[in-house]
C-alpha cells in the first residue's frame, strides 16, 4: 500500500503521521503554502484524506481530488466533512467513535468539578501567593445537583453514568427518547434548561444543533446555572454566553471548545468563574493512539476491500 | 493498658444527678477558639440556644488562667477551627464532659486525655465526606487531564501561537489505591467506579464487605497502583506514610492525591520526586506548613495546588451547623449524641 496517496490535512498526532508515512505515500497539506498548485500536481495520486476536528474534508477539497475514495477522520465529530458530497460521490467516510468516549466523558466531569469547586481558581490563588494573606472562599457542592445533558449518545450516556455516581439526578434532551435509561427525557431544550442546574452539551454538530444553546436557553437555565461544552463551539451562541457570564446571568461555564478555535473571547480570559481548555477532549496519550490505530485500520480495510471498522458513509 | 471505653449513658446519668443550672436559662458552652469563627458556622442559630463563654474576647488574659478562673463549671466545649485542645487546657476544665468539634480530623484534640477523663467527643460525622470525595475526584481528574495547566495555557494567550496543548493521561481504567477507607474513602470509591477505575485499599484493618483487594502495607499498595489517594487520619503511625520508598514504588507515572493532612507525606521527598520526574504528578490540598507551599511546586504543570478547602462548601457548613446544634442540644437534653467519636 506504500504507493497509495493519503492526504493529511493538518498536524494532529506524531504517531499517526509516522504510521501513515510508513504504510502509505503521505502528503502533508499544511506543508504547502500554495495549496492549489500542490493539489493540482498530486490530485491523481491521492485516494484518501485523513482529517480531524480542525481541518476536515470540505466541499472544495473533495472536488479537487478526483481519485478520492475515503475520508478517515481522526475524530468522532463529522461537522468538518461535507457528508452529502461524499454520499453523492460514493466516497466512504469513517470516524473514531467509542475509543474516545470515556476520555471525553471524563473531561466533562473534570470541567464540572473544576468549575463548581473552583479548582483552577484556587490553584491560581496558591500560585500567586494569596493563600498567605487569607483563606480562599467557598465553592459550591457538586453531589446531588441536577445535570441536564443535550444528546444522549455514547458520550452523553457515559457522562450520565459518571454523574450518577455523584447522586446527580439526570435529565436529557435529544431528537427522540431513548428506551430504558431511567433518566428524565425532555422533548424541548427549554424544559431541560428549566429543570437542571448543570447543562452539558454532548450532541453532534449539525445544522439543527448550531447555536442550540442560545439566549433563551441561557436565560431559562438562570443565574445559578453552569454550562459545560465538550461538543463543538458553534453549539453555543458564544457572544450571548460571554455576556451572560460577564453580567452574572450565569454562574459559570466549563468550555473545551469555541466558535473560532484557537481564538477565545477575550472577556472570558479575565473571568474567575470559567474554566477554559484548548480543545483537549480525547487528548490523552492512550486515546489518541487508539484513535490513530482506528484511522489506519479503516484505511487498510478499505484498500483491502474489507468492511470498514467504523463507517459513517 | 486498661484504657476506659467511655459509657455514654453513665456520663449522662451523672449529669442528671448534679445541680446544673448555672444561669437558670440557656446552657453554658465554652467556645474554644477565635470568636470570629462562630459566624462561619452560623452564630445566630447557636447563640439563640446556648450562652457562650468566649475566652478569645479577652486576649489580655492567658487562656489557662481564664479557664481556671471562669470555666470551672463548664461541662460542654465547642472547638472551632484548628486551635489545639491539649491536656493542659483540659486539666483547667474540671467539669468538662463533652467536646464538640468541627474539623474533619481530630489530631488537634488530646484524645488520650479525653479518654482518661471520660470526656465524650463528637466529630463532624459524614458532613465532609461527600464534598471531600467530590473534591478528591476533581483534583485527580485535574492532575491527569492537566485541566488547571491547560486553563493557564489558554489564559496566557499561547494557544493560537503554539498550537495544541500536550496530551494528558486517561483516568478511565486506572488502578487507584485508597489509603484510609473511612467515610470519605468510601464515597471516593463509589465515584471512581463510575470512571471504571480499579480500586484497592489500605486501612488499619481489612473490611470484609469491600469487594476490592486489600493491602496491609502502603508500599504494596503503591507497587500495585497508578494513583494513591490519602484519606486517613494523621497519627504517629501515619506520619510521613508516603515516604521515599513508597514514592519509588509508585513510579514515574504515578499520581498522589492528598486531602488528608500535609504531614502524611514527606513533603521534601515528594517535591524532589516531582522536580526530577520520578513521580507523574500530585494534587495537594494540604501541606506540612500551611499556608507555606514549597516554591518548587509553584512552577510545575503536573501539580495542582489547593488552599485546604476540599471540604468547604456552603452546603456543608449549613449541615455542620445543624450537627453542632444537634449534638449540644442532645447533650443538654440527655439524649444520644448525633456524631459520637469512638475514642478507643
mmCIF file of C-alpha atoms in Angstrom, chain A residues 10-311:
data_model
loop_
_atom_site.group_PDB
_atom_site.id
_atom_site.type_symbol
_atom_site.label_atom_id
_atom_site.label_comp_id
_atom_site.label_asym_id
_atom_site.label_seq_id
_atom_site.Cartn_x
_atom_site.Cartn_y
_atom_site.Cartn_z
ATOM 1 C CA UNK A 10 -3.074 19.293 9.424
ATOM 2 C CA UNK A 11 -0.669 18.202 12.163
ATOM 3 C CA UNK A 12 -2.655 16.077 14.569
ATOM 4 C CA UNK A 13 -0.548 13.403 16.240
ATOM 5 C CA UNK A 14 3.049 12.380 15.611
ATOM 6 C CA UNK A 15 2.376 8.668 15.983
ATOM 7 C CA UNK A 16 -0.385 8.853 13.355
ATOM 8 C CA UNK A 17 1.839 10.803 10.992
ATOM 9 C CA UNK A 18 4.654 8.284 11.369
ATOM 10 C CA UNK A 19 2.348 5.320 10.806
ATOM 11 C CA UNK A 20 0.814 6.901 7.716
ATOM 12 C CA UNK A 21 4.277 7.652 6.372
ATOM 13 C CA UNK A 22 5.317 4.033 6.843
ATOM 14 C CA UNK A 23 2.232 2.441 5.353
ATOM 15 C CA UNK A 24 1.214 4.877 2.615
ATOM 16 C CA UNK A 25 2.538 7.699 0.463
ATOM 17 C CA UNK A 26 1.779 10.579 2.815
ATOM 18 C CA UNK A 27 1.107 14.136 1.649
ATOM 19 C CA UNK A 28 1.049 16.809 4.347
ATOM 20 C CA UNK A 29 -1.327 19.569 3.254
ATOM 21 C CA UNK A 30 -0.044 22.100 5.769
ATOM 22 C CA UNK A 31 3.481 21.984 4.375
ATOM 23 C CA UNK A 32 2.348 23.685 1.185
ATOM 24 C CA UNK A 33 1.807 27.412 1.387
ATOM 25 C CA UNK A 34 0.163 27.299 -2.048
ATOM 26 C CA UNK A 35 -2.493 24.586 -1.806
ATOM 27 C CA UNK A 36 -3.925 24.866 -5.317
ATOM 28 C CA UNK A 37 -0.724 24.052 -7.249
ATOM 29 C CA UNK A 38 0.109 21.271 -4.818
ATOM 30 C CA UNK A 39 -3.313 19.708 -5.231
ATOM 31 C CA UNK A 40 -3.241 20.063 -8.987
ATOM 32 C CA UNK A 41 0.101 18.345 -9.171
ATOM 33 C CA UNK A 42 -0.762 15.466 -6.864
ATOM 34 C CA UNK A 43 -4.516 15.070 -7.131
ATOM 35 C CA UNK A 44 -4.320 11.933 -9.190
ATOM 36 C CA UNK A 45 -2.300 10.142 -6.544
ATOM 37 C CA UNK A 46 -4.448 10.992 -3.579
ATOM 38 C CA UNK A 47 -7.050 8.355 -2.759
ATOM 39 C CA UNK A 48 -7.636 9.092 0.928
ATOM 40 C CA UNK A 49 -7.933 12.057 3.277
ATOM 41 C CA UNK A 50 -7.147 11.960 6.985
ATOM 42 C CA UNK A 51 -8.754 14.971 8.653
ATOM 43 C CA UNK A 52 -9.700 15.976 12.191
ATOM 44 C CA UNK A 53 -11.916 18.358 14.146
ATOM 45 C CA UNK A 54 -9.946 21.386 12.937
ATOM 46 C CA UNK A 55 -9.451 20.691 9.244
ATOM 47 C CA UNK A 56 -11.667 18.075 7.649
ATOM 48 C CA UNK A 57 -12.803 17.448 4.123
ATOM 49 C CA UNK A 58 -14.593 20.454 2.730
ATOM 50 C CA UNK A 59 -16.565 20.508 -0.466
ATOM 51 C CA UNK A 60 -13.716 22.290 -2.286
ATOM 52 C CA UNK A 61 -11.086 19.860 -1.127
ATOM 53 C CA UNK A 62 -13.182 16.865 -2.132
ATOM 54 C CA UNK A 63 -13.821 18.401 -5.553
ATOM 55 C CA UNK A 64 -10.109 18.920 -6.110
ATOM 56 C CA UNK A 65 -9.314 15.240 -5.566
ATOM 57 C CA UNK A 66 -10.908 13.198 -8.368
ATOM 58 C CA UNK A 67 -9.392 9.925 -7.153
ATOM 59 C CA UNK A 68 -10.623 10.318 -3.594
ATOM 60 C CA UNK A 69 -12.172 7.110 -2.244
ATOM 61 C CA UNK A 70 -12.245 7.509 1.537
ATOM 62 C CA UNK A 71 -12.140 10.146 4.257
ATOM 63 C CA UNK A 72 -10.897 8.643 7.530
ATOM 64 C CA UNK A 73 -11.459 11.214 10.269
ATOM 65 C CA UNK A 74 -9.237 11.444 13.358
ATOM 66 C CA UNK A 75 -12.304 12.486 15.371
ATOM 67 C CA UNK A 76 -15.790 11.302 16.137
ATOM 68 C CA UNK A 77 -17.309 14.648 15.115
ATOM 69 C CA UNK A 78 -18.181 14.924 11.438
ATOM 70 C CA UNK A 79 -19.053 18.612 11.190
ATOM 71 C CA UNK A 80 -15.949 19.440 9.173
ATOM 72 C CA UNK A 81 -16.741 16.862 6.478
ATOM 73 C CA UNK A 82 -19.151 17.526 3.640
ATOM 74 C CA UNK A 83 -21.053 14.296 4.149
ATOM 75 C CA UNK A 84 -23.600 14.982 1.429
ATOM 76 C CA UNK A 85 -20.893 15.425 -1.151
ATOM 77 C CA UNK A 86 -19.249 12.197 -0.007
ATOM 78 C CA UNK A 87 -22.544 10.354 -0.322
ATOM 79 C CA UNK A 88 -23.129 11.825 -3.770
ATOM 80 C CA UNK A 89 -19.702 10.805 -4.998
ATOM 81 C CA UNK A 90 -19.627 7.375 -3.341
ATOM 82 C CA UNK A 91 -16.746 8.367 -1.091
ATOM 83 C CA UNK A 92 -16.512 6.323 2.132
ATOM 84 C CA UNK A 93 -16.221 8.083 5.471
ATOM 85 C CA UNK A 94 -15.029 6.653 8.786
ATOM 86 C CA UNK A 95 -14.531 8.255 12.206
ATOM 87 C CA UNK A 96 -13.309 7.269 15.701
ATOM 88 C CA UNK A 97 -16.291 6.567 17.924
ATOM 89 C CA UNK A 98 -16.084 4.550 21.161
ATOM 90 C CA UNK A 99 -12.319 4.772 21.687
ATOM 91 C CA UNK A 100 -12.625 8.355 22.862
ATOM 92 C CA UNK A 101 -15.980 8.121 24.633
ATOM 93 C CA UNK A 102 -14.514 7.561 28.092
ATOM 94 C CA UNK A 103 -11.948 10.344 27.818
ATOM 95 C CA UNK A 104 -14.458 12.930 26.685
ATOM 96 C CA UNK A 105 -16.903 11.899 29.406
ATOM 97 C CA UNK A 106 -14.079 12.101 31.966
ATOM 98 C CA UNK A 107 -13.302 15.592 30.704
ATOM 99 C CA UNK A 108 -16.934 16.679 31.072
ATOM 100 C CA UNK A 109 -16.835 15.676 34.730
ATOM 101 C CA UNK A 110 -13.429 17.291 35.146
ATOM 102 C CA UNK A 111 -14.904 20.550 33.830
ATOM 103 C CA UNK A 112 -17.969 20.308 36.078
ATOM 104 C CA UNK A 113 -15.859 19.722 39.185
ATOM 105 C CA UNK A 114 -13.257 22.314 38.256
ATOM 106 C CA UNK A 115 -15.980 24.906 37.632
ATOM 107 C CA UNK A 116 -18.211 24.243 40.636
ATOM 108 C CA UNK A 117 -15.422 23.599 43.131
ATOM 109 C CA UNK A 118 -13.213 26.341 41.693
ATOM 110 C CA UNK A 119 -10.208 24.050 41.419
ATOM 111 C CA UNK A 120 -8.322 26.058 38.777
ATOM 112 C CA UNK A 121 -9.151 29.312 40.530
ATOM 113 C CA UNK A 122 -7.802 28.053 43.837
ATOM 114 C CA UNK A 123 -4.677 26.720 42.129
ATOM 115 C CA UNK A 124 -4.149 30.263 40.784
ATOM 116 C CA UNK A 125 -4.772 31.561 44.314
ATOM 117 C CA UNK A 126 -1.999 29.422 45.756
ATOM 118 C CA UNK A 127 0.471 30.073 42.916
ATOM 119 C CA UNK A 128 0.033 33.828 43.231
ATOM 120 C CA UNK A 129 0.857 33.741 46.947
ATOM 121 C CA UNK A 130 -2.597 34.908 48.042
ATOM 122 C CA UNK A 131 -3.114 31.990 50.433
ATOM 123 C CA UNK A 132 -0.599 33.510 52.834
ATOM 124 C CA UNK A 133 -2.887 36.517 53.067
ATOM 125 C CA UNK A 134 -6.136 34.682 53.745
ATOM 126 C CA UNK A 135 -8.328 31.700 53.181
ATOM 127 C CA UNK A 136 -9.983 31.024 49.868
ATOM 128 C CA UNK A 137 -13.737 31.461 49.515
ATOM 129 C CA UNK A 138 -16.229 28.617 49.498
ATOM 130 C CA UNK A 139 -17.148 26.713 46.373
ATOM 131 C CA UNK A 140 -20.454 25.069 45.750
ATOM 132 C CA UNK A 141 -21.216 21.374 46.247
ATOM 133 C CA UNK A 142 -21.496 19.133 43.199
ATOM 134 C CA UNK A 143 -23.002 15.893 44.528
ATOM 135 C CA UNK A 144 -26.744 15.769 44.100
ATOM 136 C CA UNK A 145 -27.025 18.719 41.720
ATOM 137 C CA UNK A 146 -29.267 18.206 38.714
ATOM 138 C CA UNK A 147 -27.445 17.516 35.462
ATOM 139 C CA UNK A 148 -29.096 18.054 32.086
ATOM 140 C CA UNK A 149 -27.427 16.503 29.034
ATOM 141 C CA UNK A 150 -28.029 17.632 25.466
ATOM 142 C CA UNK A 151 -27.626 14.475 23.411
ATOM 143 C CA UNK A 152 -27.669 11.039 24.984
ATOM 144 C CA UNK A 153 -25.411 9.223 22.531
ATOM 145 C CA UNK A 154 -22.305 7.297 23.548
ATOM 146 C CA UNK A 155 -20.650 10.304 25.157
ATOM 147 C CA UNK A 156 -23.846 11.635 26.758
ATOM 148 C CA UNK A 157 -24.588 8.239 28.265
ATOM 149 C CA UNK A 158 -21.040 7.920 29.606
ATOM 150 C CA UNK A 159 -21.357 11.355 31.218
ATOM 151 C CA UNK A 160 -24.673 10.330 32.773
ATOM 152 C CA UNK A 161 -23.118 7.176 34.227
ATOM 153 C CA UNK A 162 -20.365 9.179 35.898
ATOM 154 C CA UNK A 163 -22.721 11.870 37.225
ATOM 155 C CA UNK A 164 -24.964 9.167 38.660
ATOM 156 C CA UNK A 165 -22.084 8.029 40.882
ATOM 157 C CA UNK A 166 -22.304 11.517 42.398
ATOM 158 C CA UNK A 167 -26.040 11.008 43.055
ATOM 159 C CA UNK A 168 -26.980 13.626 40.496
ATOM 160 C CA UNK A 169 -30.485 13.433 39.068
ATOM 161 C CA UNK A 170 -30.020 13.107 35.297
ATOM 162 C CA UNK A 171 -32.254 14.506 32.591
ATOM 163 C CA UNK A 172 -31.659 14.882 28.863
ATOM 164 C CA UNK A 173 -32.854 16.342 25.614
ATOM 165 C CA UNK A 174 -32.373 14.585 22.307
ATOM 166 C CA UNK A 175 -34.122 14.071 18.974
ATOM 167 C CA UNK A 176 -36.051 11.156 20.420
ATOM 168 C CA UNK A 177 -36.443 9.477 23.763
ATOM 169 C CA UNK A 178 -34.101 6.563 24.449
ATOM 170 C CA UNK A 179 -35.757 3.491 25.958
ATOM 171 C CA UNK A 180 -34.920 2.215 29.448
ATOM 172 C CA UNK A 181 -32.411 4.814 30.556
ATOM 173 C CA UNK A 182 -34.009 5.664 33.873
ATOM 174 C CA UNK A 183 -33.269 9.318 33.090
ATOM 175 C CA UNK A 184 -35.924 12.015 32.636
ATOM 176 C CA UNK A 185 -36.466 12.923 28.995
ATOM 177 C CA UNK A 186 -37.449 16.388 27.788
ATOM 178 C CA UNK A 187 -38.516 16.817 24.187
ATOM 179 C CA UNK A 188 -37.810 20.512 24.387
ATOM 180 C CA UNK A 189 -34.471 22.060 25.290
ATOM 181 C CA UNK A 190 -36.069 24.891 27.257
ATOM 182 C CA UNK A 191 -37.777 22.378 29.522
ATOM 183 C CA UNK A 192 -34.412 20.719 30.069
ATOM 184 C CA UNK A 193 -32.803 24.066 30.903
ATOM 185 C CA UNK A 194 -35.627 24.918 33.293
ATOM 186 C CA UNK A 195 -35.150 21.675 35.172
ATOM 187 C CA UNK A 196 -31.434 21.328 35.639
ATOM 188 C CA UNK A 197 -28.585 23.319 37.131
ATOM 189 C CA UNK A 198 -25.650 21.943 35.151
ATOM 190 C CA UNK A 199 -26.254 21.843 31.394
ATOM 191 C CA UNK A 200 -23.862 19.694 29.347
ATOM 192 C CA UNK A 201 -23.574 19.840 25.555
ATOM 193 C CA UNK A 202 -22.830 16.368 24.183
ATOM 194 C CA UNK A 203 -24.576 16.103 20.835
ATOM 195 C CA UNK A 204 -23.144 16.140 17.280
ATOM 196 C CA UNK A 205 -22.921 19.484 15.489
ATOM 197 C CA UNK A 206 -25.377 19.650 12.634
ATOM 198 C CA UNK A 207 -27.461 22.410 11.055
ATOM 199 C CA UNK A 208 -30.186 21.756 13.631
ATOM 200 C CA UNK A 209 -27.907 21.915 16.637
ATOM 201 C CA UNK A 210 -25.947 25.000 15.661
ATOM 202 C CA UNK A 211 -26.497 27.585 18.436
ATOM 203 C CA UNK A 212 -28.780 25.158 20.218
ATOM 204 C CA UNK A 213 -27.716 26.906 23.397
ATOM 205 C CA UNK A 214 -28.940 30.419 22.723
ATOM 206 C CA UNK A 215 -30.032 33.424 24.780
ATOM 207 C CA UNK A 216 -33.357 31.868 25.634
ATOM 208 C CA UNK A 217 -31.785 28.657 26.905
ATOM 209 C CA UNK A 218 -29.247 30.642 28.927
ATOM 210 C CA UNK A 219 -31.991 32.798 30.471
ATOM 211 C CA UNK A 220 -34.039 29.725 31.304
ATOM 212 C CA UNK A 221 -31.076 27.983 32.902
ATOM 213 C CA UNK A 222 -30.725 31.019 35.114
ATOM 214 C CA UNK A 223 -28.123 32.749 37.306
ATOM 215 C CA UNK A 224 -27.238 29.609 39.284
ATOM 216 C CA UNK A 225 -26.734 27.613 36.115
ATOM 217 C CA UNK A 226 -23.469 26.249 34.780
ATOM 218 C CA UNK A 227 -22.854 25.336 31.129
ATOM 219 C CA UNK A 228 -20.330 22.684 30.115
ATOM 220 C CA UNK A 229 -19.362 22.333 26.453
ATOM 221 C CA UNK A 230 -17.399 19.330 25.243
ATOM 222 C CA UNK A 231 -19.179 19.284 21.899
ATOM 223 C CA UNK A 232 -18.352 21.941 19.344
ATOM 224 C CA UNK A 233 -18.011 25.700 19.789
ATOM 225 C CA UNK A 234 -20.893 26.524 17.427
ATOM 226 C CA UNK A 235 -23.310 24.619 19.663
ATOM 227 C CA UNK A 236 -23.412 27.765 21.784
ATOM 228 C CA UNK A 237 -24.152 31.340 20.735
ATOM 229 C CA UNK A 238 -20.792 32.484 22.025
ATOM 230 C CA UNK A 239 -21.412 36.249 22.335
ATOM 231 C CA UNK A 240 -24.578 35.512 24.319
ATOM 232 C CA UNK A 241 -22.675 33.122 26.574
ATOM 233 C CA UNK A 242 -19.942 35.671 27.164
ATOM 234 C CA UNK A 243 -22.320 38.483 28.066
ATOM 235 C CA UNK A 244 -24.310 36.204 30.384
ATOM 236 C CA UNK A 245 -21.121 35.258 32.214
ATOM 237 C CA UNK A 246 -19.799 38.803 32.376
ATOM 238 C CA UNK A 247 -23.137 40.144 33.623
ATOM 239 C CA UNK A 248 -23.653 37.376 36.176
ATOM 240 C CA UNK A 249 -26.742 35.959 34.486
ATOM 241 C CA UNK A 250 -24.969 32.580 34.514
ATOM 242 C CA UNK A 251 -22.982 31.207 37.472
ATOM 243 C CA UNK A 252 -20.172 29.714 35.435
ATOM 244 C CA UNK A 253 -19.014 27.704 32.448
ATOM 245 C CA UNK A 254 -16.525 24.966 31.614
ATOM 246 C CA UNK A 255 -15.518 25.108 27.957
ATOM 247 C CA UNK A 256 -13.307 22.863 25.857
ATOM 248 C CA UNK A 257 -14.457 24.255 22.506
ATOM 249 C CA UNK A 258 -15.108 27.673 20.946
ATOM 250 C CA UNK A 259 -16.662 29.081 17.817
ATOM 251 C CA UNK A 260 -13.339 30.135 16.288
ATOM 252 C CA UNK A 261 -10.631 28.000 17.781
ATOM 253 C CA UNK A 262 -7.984 28.766 18.779
ATOM 254 C CA UNK A 263 -9.457 32.242 19.359
ATOM 255 C CA UNK A 264 -11.094 32.533 22.770
ATOM 256 C CA UNK A 265 -13.246 35.609 23.566
ATOM 257 C CA UNK A 266 -11.012 37.996 25.464
ATOM 258 C CA UNK A 267 -13.586 38.766 28.148
ATOM 259 C CA UNK A 268 -13.529 35.138 29.209
ATOM 260 C CA UNK A 269 -9.793 35.216 29.855
ATOM 261 C CA UNK A 270 -10.306 37.556 32.795
ATOM 262 C CA UNK A 271 -13.201 35.706 34.442
ATOM 263 C CA UNK A 272 -12.726 33.566 37.516
ATOM 264 C CA UNK A 273 -15.944 31.596 37.176
ATOM 265 C CA UNK A 274 -14.967 29.846 33.942
ATOM 266 C CA UNK A 275 -12.621 27.011 33.113
ATOM 267 C CA UNK A 276 -11.091 27.305 29.637
ATOM 268 C CA UNK A 277 -9.465 24.369 27.896
ATOM 269 C CA UNK A 278 -7.780 24.288 24.464
ATOM 270 C CA UNK A 279 -9.898 21.510 22.881
ATOM 271 C CA UNK A 280 -8.248 18.692 24.788
ATOM 272 C CA UNK A 281 -11.202 16.288 24.834
ATOM 273 C CA UNK A 282 -9.799 12.897 23.746
ATOM 274 C CA UNK A 283 -6.359 14.392 24.367
ATOM 275 C CA UNK A 284 -4.715 11.614 26.304
ATOM 276 C CA UNK A 285 -1.832 9.538 25.049
ATOM 277 C CA UNK A 286 -3.825 6.334 25.364
ATOM 278 C CA UNK A 287 -6.861 7.594 23.491
ATOM 279 C CA UNK A 288 -5.040 9.359 20.672
ATOM 280 C CA UNK A 289 -3.090 6.200 19.981
ATOM 281 C CA UNK A 290 -6.311 4.172 19.893
ATOM 282 C CA UNK A 291 -7.860 6.747 17.557
ATOM 283 C CA UNK A 292 -4.810 6.662 15.280
ATOM 284 C CA UNK A 293 -4.893 2.880 15.145
ATOM 285 C CA UNK A 294 -8.556 3.040 14.178
ATOM 286 C CA UNK A 295 -7.894 5.595 11.408
ATOM 287 C CA UNK A 296 -5.209 3.339 9.963
ATOM 288 C CA UNK A 297 -7.323 0.205 10.372
ATOM 289 C CA UNK A 298 -10.173 1.804 8.448
ATOM 290 C CA UNK A 299 -7.836 2.878 5.637
ATOM 291 C CA UNK A 300 -6.246 -0.563 5.421
ATOM 292 C CA UNK A 301 -9.639 -2.264 5.446
ATOM 293 C CA UNK A 302 -10.850 -0.051 2.623
ATOM 294 C CA UNK A 303 -7.841 -0.651 0.416
ATOM 295 C CA UNK A 304 -8.025 -4.388 1.068
ATOM 296 C CA UNK A 305 -11.705 -4.357 0.079
ATOM 297 C CA UNK A 306 -12.761 -5.358 3.558
ATOM 298 C CA UNK A 307 -15.629 -3.787 5.548
ATOM 299 C CA UNK A 308 -14.755 -0.547 7.314
ATOM 300 C CA UNK A 309 -14.499 -0.880 11.080
ATOM 301 C CA UNK A 310 -16.319 2.345 11.924
ATOM 302 C CA UNK A 311 -18.094 3.539 8.801
#
